[in-house]
Amino acid sequence: MTESSLTGLRKLYDKLMLHFRALRAMGKDPVNGQLTTAEIFLALIQRAMPSELNKKWENFIESNTSTPANLESFLEFVRKQIEIEKKATFTKGTKSTGVEKCPTTLHEN
């Protein structure tokens, strides 16, 4: 192992240990099974999502305290966001009314 790869490995290890300590502080020790598979999937899926969607999710959870911040709720939230975007996109086009949008030009005399 080269010195640079050893340094990189050490940095990765230190970063992992930092995350493990943070998880333990939250009562989610992955070594002792306190971190569920669903919680891991939720974190991974959120990292793959656009930041705008994650911000909407955080706002949704803060304003709907009865909704648990879990994988099932997040997936349902994403499904609803897709439907909302689909409807919004549909109504922007000519499909929603069957009437074409005409450009408006103002003429000065």
CSV table of N, CA and C in Angstrom, one decimal:
chain,number,residue,atom,x,y,z
A,1,MET,N,0.9,-1.2,0.0
A,1,MET,CA,0.0,0.0,0.0
A,1,MET,C,0.9,1.2,0.0
A,2,THR,N,0.6,2.2,-0.9
A,2,THR,CA,1.4,3.4,-1.0
A,2,THR,C,1.0,4.3,0.2
A,3,GLU,N,1.9,5.3,0.4
A,3,GLU,CA,1.7,6.3,1.5
A,3,GLU,C,0.4,7.1,1.2
A,4,SER,N,0.2,7.5,-0.1
A,4,SER,CA,-1.0,8.3,-0.4
A,4,SER,C,-2.3,7.5,-0.2
A,5,SER,N,-2.3,6.2,-0.6
A,5,SER,CA,-3.5,5.4,-0.4
A,5,SER,C,-3.7,5.1,1.1
A,6,LEU,N,-2.6,5.0,1.8
A,6,LEU,CA,-2.8,4.8,3.3
A,6,LEU,C,-3.4,6.0,3.9
A,7,THR,N,-2.9,7.2,3.5
A,7,THR,CA,-3.5,8.5,4.0
A,7,THR,C,-5.0,8.6,3.6
A,8,GLY,N,-5.3,8.2,2.4
A,8,GLY,CA,-6.7,8.3,2.0
A,8,GLY,C,-7.6,7.3,2.8
A,9,LEU,N,-7.0,6.1,3.0
A,9,LEU,CA,-7.8,5.1,3.8
A,9,LEU,C,-8.0,5.6,5.2
A,10,ARG,N,-6.9,6.3,5.8
A,10,ARG,CA,-7.0,6.8,7.2
A,10,ARG,C,-8.1,7.9,7.2
A,11,LYS,N,-8.2,8.8,6.2
A,11,LYS,CA,-9.2,9.8,6.2
A,11,LYS,C,-10.6,9.2,6.1
A,12,LEU,N,-10.7,8.2,5.3
A,12,LEU,CA,-12.0,7.5,5.2
A,12,LEU,C,-12.4,6.9,6.5
A,13,TYR,N,-11.5,6.2,7.1
A,13,TYR,CA,-11.8,5.6,8.4
A,13,TYR,C,-12.2,6.7,9.5
A,14,ASP,N,-11.4,7.8,9.5
A,14,ASP,CA,-11.8,8.8,10.5
A,14,ASP,C,-13.1,9.4,10.2
A,15,LYS,N,-13.5,9.5,8.9
A,15,LYS,CA,-14.8,10.1,8.6
A,15,LYS,C,-15.9,9.1,9.0
A,16,LEU,N,-15.7,7.8,8.7
A,16,LEU,CA,-16.7,6.8,9.2
A,16,LEU,C,-16.8,6.8,10.7
A,17,MET,N,-15.8,6.9,11.4
A,17,MET,CA,-15.8,6.9,12.9
A,17,MET,C,-16.6,8.1,13.4
A,18,LEU,N,-16.4,9.2,12.7
A,18,LEU,CA,-17.1,10.5,13.0
A,18,LEU,C,-18.6,10.3,12.9
A,19,HIS,N,-19.0,9.6,11.8
A,19,HIS,CA,-20.4,9.4,11.5
A,19,HIS,C,-21.0,8.4,12.5
A,20,PHE,N,-20.2,7.3,12.8
A,20,PHE,CA,-20.6,6.3,13.8
A,20,PHE,C,-20.9,7.0,15.2
A,21,ARG,N,-19.9,7.9,15.6
A,21,ARG,CA,-20.1,8.5,16.9
A,21,ARG,C,-21.3,9.4,16.9
A,22,ALA,N,-21.6,10.1,15.8
A,22,ALA,CA,-22.8,10.9,15.7
A,22,ALA,C,-24.1,10.1,15.8
A,23,LEU,N,-24.1,8.9,15.1
A,23,LEU,CA,-25.2,8.0,15.1
A,23,LEU,C,-25.4,7.5,16.6
A,24,ARG,N,-24.3,7.1,17.2
A,24,ARG,CA,-24.5,6.7,18.6
A,24,ARG,C,-25.0,7.7,19.5
A,25,ALA,N,-24.6,9.0,19.3
A,25,ALA,CA,-25.1,10.1,20.1
A,25,ALA,C,-26.6,10.3,19.9
A,26,MET,N,-27.1,9.9,18.8
A,26,MET,CA,-28.6,10.0,18.5
A,26,MET,C,-29.3,8.7,18.9
A,27,GLY,N,-28.6,7.8,19.5
A,27,GLY,CA,-29.2,6.5,19.9
A,27,GLY,C,-29.4,5.6,18.7
A,28,LYS,N,-28.6,5.7,17.7
A,28,LYS,CA,-28.7,4.8,16.5
A,28,LYS,C,-27.4,4.1,16.2
A,29,ASP,N,-26.9,3.4,17.2
A,29,ASP,CA,-25.7,2.7,17.0
A,29,ASP,C,-25.8,1.6,16.0
A,30,PRO,N,-25.1,1.7,14.8
A,30,PRO,CA,-25.2,0.7,13.8
A,30,PRO,C,-24.6,-0.6,14.2
A,31,VAL,N,-23.6,-0.6,15.1
A,31,VAL,CA,-22.9,-1.8,15.5
A,31,VAL,C,-23.8,-2.7,16.4
A,32,ASN,N,-24.7,-2.0,17.2
A,32,ASN,CA,-25.5,-2.8,18.1
A,32,ASN,C,-27.0,-3.0,17.6
A,33,GLY,N,-27.1,-2.7,16.3
A,33,GLY,CA,-28.4,-3.0,15.6
A,33,GLY,C,-29.5,-1.9,15.9
A,34,GLN,N,-29.1,-0.8,16.4
A,34,GLN,CA,-30.1,0.3,16.7
A,34,GLN,C,-30.5,1.1,15.4
A,35,LEU,N,-29.8,0.9,14.4
A,35,LEU,CA,-30.1,1.5,13.1
A,35,LEU,C,-30.8,0.5,12.2
A,36,THR,N,-32.0,0.8,11.8
A,36,THR,CA,-32.8,-0.2,11.0
A,36,THR,C,-32.4,-0.1,9.5
A,37,THR,N,-32.8,-1.1,8.8
A,37,THR,CA,-32.5,-1.1,7.4
A,37,THR,C,-33.4,0.0,6.7
A,38,ALA,N,-34.6,0.2,7.2
A,38,ALA,CA,-35.4,1.3,6.6
A,38,ALA,C,-34.8,2.6,6.8
A,39,GLU,N,-34.2,2.9,8.0
A,39,GLU,CA,-33.5,4.1,8.2
A,39,GLU,C,-32.3,4.3,7.3
A,40,ILE,N,-31.6,3.2,7.0
A,40,ILE,CA,-30.5,3.3,6.1
A,40,ILE,C,-31.0,3.6,4.7
A,41,PHE,N,-32.0,2.9,4.3
A,41,PHE,CA,-32.6,3.1,3.0
A,41,PHE,C,-33.1,4.5,2.8
A,42,LEU,N,-33.7,5.0,3.8
A,42,LEU,CA,-34.2,6.4,3.8
A,42,LEU,C,-33.1,7.4,3.5
A,43,ALA,N,-32.0,7.2,4.3
A,43,ALA,CA,-30.8,8.1,4.1
A,43,ALA,C,-30.3,8.0,2.7
A,44,LEU,N,-30.1,6.8,2.2
A,44,LEU,CA,-29.6,6.6,0.9
A,44,LEU,C,-30.5,7.2,-0.2
A,45,ILE,N,-31.8,6.9,-0.1
A,45,ILE,CA,-32.7,7.5,-1.1
A,45,ILE,C,-32.7,9.0,-1.1
A,46,GLN,N,-32.7,9.6,0.1
A,46,GLN,CA,-32.7,11.0,0.2
A,46,GLN,C,-31.5,11.6,-0.4
A,47,ARG,N,-30.3,11.0,-0.3
A,47,ARG,CA,-29.1,11.5,-1.0
A,47,ARG,C,-29.2,11.5,-2.5
A,48,ALA,N,-30.0,10.5,-3.0
A,48,ALA,CA,-30.2,10.4,-4.5
A,48,ALA,C,-31.3,11.4,-5.0
A,49,MET,N,-32.1,12.0,-4.1
A,49,MET,CA,-33.1,12.9,-4.5
A,49,MET,C,-32.6,14.3,-4.7
A,50,PRO,N,-33.3,15.1,-5.6
A,50,PRO,CA,-32.9,16.5,-5.7
A,50,PRO,C,-33.1,17.2,-4.4
A,51,SER,N,-32.2,18.2,-4.2
A,51,SER,CA,-32.2,18.9,-2.9
A,51,SER,C,-33.5,19.7,-2.7
A,52,GLU,N,-34.1,20.1,-3.8
A,52,GLU,CA,-35.4,20.8,-3.7
A,52,GLU,C,-36.5,19.9,-3.1
A,53,LEU,N,-36.5,18.6,-3.5
A,53,LEU,CA,-37.5,17.7,-3.0
A,53,LEU,C,-37.2,17.4,-1.5
A,54,ASN,N,-35.9,17.3,-1.1
A,54,ASN,CA,-35.6,17.1,0.3
A,54,ASN,C,-36.0,18.3,1.2
A,55,LYS,N,-35.9,19.5,0.6
A,55,LYS,CA,-36.3,20.7,1.4
A,55,LYS,C,-37.8,20.7,1.6
A,56,LYS,N,-38.6,20.3,0.5
A,56,LYS,CA,-40.0,20.2,0.6
A,56,LYS,C,-40.4,19.1,1.7
A,57,TRP,N,-39.6,18.0,1.7
A,57,TRP,CA,-39.9,17.0,2.7
A,57,TRP,C,-39.7,17.5,4.1
A,58,GLU,N,-38.6,18.2,4.3
A,58,GLU,CA,-38.3,18.7,5.7
A,58,GLU,C,-39.4,19.7,6.1
A,59,ASN,N,-39.8,20.6,5.2
A,59,ASN,CA,-40.9,21.5,5.5
A,59,ASN,C,-42.2,20.7,5.8
A,60,PHE,N,-42.5,19.7,5.0
A,60,PHE,CA,-43.7,18.9,5.2
A,60,PHE,C,-43.6,18.2,6.6
A,61,ILE,N,-42.5,17.6,7.0
A,61,ILE,CA,-42.4,17.0,8.3
A,61,ILE,C,-42.5,17.9,9.4
A,62,GLU,N,-41.9,19.1,9.3
A,62,GLU,CA,-42.0,20.1,10.3
A,62,GLU,C,-43.4,20.6,10.5
A,63,SER,N,-44.2,20.8,9.4
A,63,SER,CA,-45.5,21.3,9.5
A,63,SER,C,-46.6,20.2,9.8
A,64,ASN,N,-46.2,19.0,9.6
A,64,ASN,CA,-47.1,17.8,9.9
A,64,ASN,C,-46.5,16.9,10.9
A,65,THR,N,-46.6,17.4,12.2
A,65,THR,CA,-45.9,16.6,13.3
A,65,THR,C,-46.5,15.3,13.5
A,66,SER,N,-47.7,15.0,13.0
A,66,SER,CA,-48.3,13.7,13.2
A,66,SER,C,-47.8,12.7,12.2
A,67,THR,N,-47.1,13.1,11.2
A,67,THR,CA,-46.5,12.2,10.2
A,67,THR,C,-45.1,11.8,10.6
A,68,PRO,N,-44.9,10.5,10.7
A,68,PRO,CA,-43.6,10.0,11.1
A,68,PRO,C,-42.6,10.3,10.0
A,69,ALA,N,-41.4,10.6,10.3
A,69,ALA,CA,-40.3,10.8,9.3
A,69,ALA,C,-39.6,9.5,9.0
A,70,ASN,N,-40.4,8.6,8.4
A,70,ASN,CA,-39.8,7.3,8.1
A,70,ASN,C,-39.9,7.0,6.6
A,71,LEU,N,-39.4,5.8,6.2
A,71,LEU,CA,-39.3,5.5,4.8
A,71,LEU,C,-40.6,5.4,4.1
A,72,GLU,N,-41.6,4.8,4.8
A,72,GLU,CA,-42.9,4.7,4.2
A,72,GLU,C,-43.5,6.1,3.9
A,73,SER,N,-43.4,7.0,4.9
A,73,SER,CA,-44.0,8.3,4.7
A,73,SER,C,-43.2,9.1,3.6
A,74,PHE,N,-41.9,8.9,3.5
A,74,PHE,CA,-41.1,9.6,2.5
A,74,PHE,C,-41.5,9.1,1.1
A,75,LEU,N,-41.6,7.8,1.0
A,75,LEU,CA,-42.0,7.3,-0.4
A,75,LEU,C,-43.4,7.7,-0.8
A,76,GLU,N,-44.3,7.8,0.2
A,76,GLU,CA,-45.6,8.3,-0.1
A,76,GLU,C,-45.6,9.8,-0.5
A,77,PHE,N,-44.7,10.6,0.2
A,77,PHE,CA,-44.5,12.0,-0.1
A,77,PHE,C,-44.0,12.2,-1.5
A,78,VAL,N,-43.0,11.3,-1.9
A,78,VAL,CA,-42.4,11.4,-3.2
A,78,VAL,C,-43.5,11.1,-4.3
A,79,ARG,N,-44.3,10.1,-4.0
A,79,ARG,CA,-45.3,9.7,-5.0
A,79,ARG,C,-46.3,10.9,-5.2
A,80,LYS,N,-46.7,11.5,-4.1
A,80,LYS,CA,-47.6,12.7,-4.2
A,80,LYS,C,-46.9,13.8,-4.9
A,81,GLN,N,-45.6,14.1,-4.7
A,81,GLN,CA,-44.9,15.1,-5.4
A,81,GLN,C,-44.9,14.8,-6.9
A,82,ILE,N,-44.7,13.6,-7.3
A,82,ILE,CA,-44.7,13.2,-8.7
A,82,ILE,C,-46.1,13.5,-9.3
A,83,GLU,N,-47.1,13.2,-8.6
A,83,GLU,CA,-48.5,13.5,-9.1
A,83,GLU,C,-48.7,15.0,-9.2
A,84,ILE,N,-48.3,15.7,-8.3
A,84,ILE,CA,-48.4,17.2,-8.3
A,84,ILE,C,-47.7,17.7,-9.5
A,85,GLU,N,-46.5,17.3,-9.7
A,85,GLU,CA,-45.7,17.8,-10.9
A,85,GLU,C,-46.3,17.4,-12.2
A,86,LYS,N,-46.8,16.2,-12.2
A,86,LYS,CA,-47.5,15.6,-13.4
A,86,LYS,C,-48.7,16.5,-13.8
A,87,LYS,N,-49.5,16.8,-12.8
A,87,LYS,CA,-50.7,17.7,-13.0
A,87,LYS,C,-50.3,19.1,-13.4
A,88,ALA,N,-49.3,19.6,-12.8
A,88,ALA,CA,-48.8,21.0,-13.1
A,88,ALA,C,-48.3,21.0,-14.5
A,89,THR,N,-47.5,20.0,-14.9
A,89,THR,CA,-47.0,20.0,-16.3
A,89,THR,C,-48.1,19.8,-17.3
A,90,PHE,N,-49.1,19.0,-17.0
A,90,PHE,CA,-50.2,18.7,-17.8
A,90,PHE,C,-51.0,20.0,-18.1
A,91,THR,N,-51.2,20.7,-17.0
A,91,THR,CA,-52.1,21.9,-17.2
A,91,THR,C,-51.3,23.1,-17.9
A,92,LYS,N,-50.0,23.0,-18.0
A,92,LYS,CA,-49.2,24.0,-18.7
A,92,LYS,C,-49.4,23.9,-20.2
A,93,GLY,N,-49.6,22.7,-20.6
A,93,GLY,CA,-49.7,22.5,-22.1
A,93,GLY,C,-51.1,22.7,-22.6
A,94,THR,N,-51.3,22.3,-23.9
A,94,THR,CA,-52.6,22.5,-24.5
A,94,THR,C,-53.5,21.3,-24.2
A,95,LYS,N,-53.0,20.3,-23.6
A,95,LYS,CA,-53.8,19.1,-23.3
A,95,LYS,C,-54.9,19.3,-22.3
A,96,SER,N,-54.7,20.3,-21.4
A,96,SER,CA,-55.7,20.4,-20.3
A,96,SER,C,-57.0,21.0,-20.8
A,97,THR,N,-57.0,21.9,-21.8
A,97,THR,CA,-58.2,22.6,-22.2
A,97,THR,C,-58.5,22.3,-23.7
A,98,GLY,N,-57.6,21.8,-24.4
A,98,GLY,CA,-57.8,21.6,-25.8
A,98,GLY,C,-57.7,22.9,-26.6
A,99,VAL,N,-57.4,24.0,-26.0
A,99,VAL,CA,-57.2,25.3,-26.6
A,99,VAL,C,-55.7,25.6,-26.7
A,100,GLU,N,-55.3,26.0,-27.9
A,100,GLU,CA,-53.9,26.3,-28.0
A,100,GLU,C,-53.6,27.7,-27.4
A,101,LYS,N,-52.4,27.8,-26.8
A,101,LYS,CA,-52.0,29.1,-26.3
A,101,LYS,C,-51.5,30.0,-27.5
A,102,CYS,N,-51.9,31.2,-27.6
A,102,CYS,CA,-51.5,32.1,-28.6
A,102,CYS,C,-50.6,33.2,-28.1
A,103,PRO,N,-49.5,33.5,-28.7
A,103,PRO,CA,-48.6,34.6,-28.2
A,103,PRO,C,-49.4,35.9,-28.3
A,104,THR,N,-49.2,36.7,-27.3
A,104,THR,CA,-49.8,38.0,-27.3
A,104,THR,C,-48.8,39.1,-27.6
A,105,THR,N,-49.1,39.9,-28.6
A,105,THR,CA,-48.2,41.0,-28.9
A,105,THR,C,-48.9,42.3,-28.7
A,106,LEU,N,-48.2,43.2,-28.0
A,106,LEU,CA,-48.7,44.6,-27.8
A,106,LEU,C,-48.1,45.5,-28.9
A,107,HIS,N,-49.0,46.2,-29.6
A,107,HIS,CA,-48.5,47.2,-30.6
A,107,HIS,C,-48.7,48.6,-30.1
A,108,GLU,N,-47.7,49.4,-30.2
A,108,GLU,CA,-47.8,50.8,-29.9
A,108,GLU,C,-48.1,51.5,-31.1
A,109,ASN,N,-49.1,52.5,-31.1
A,109,ASN,CA,-49.4,53.3,-32.2
A,109,ASN,C,-48.8,54.6,-32.1
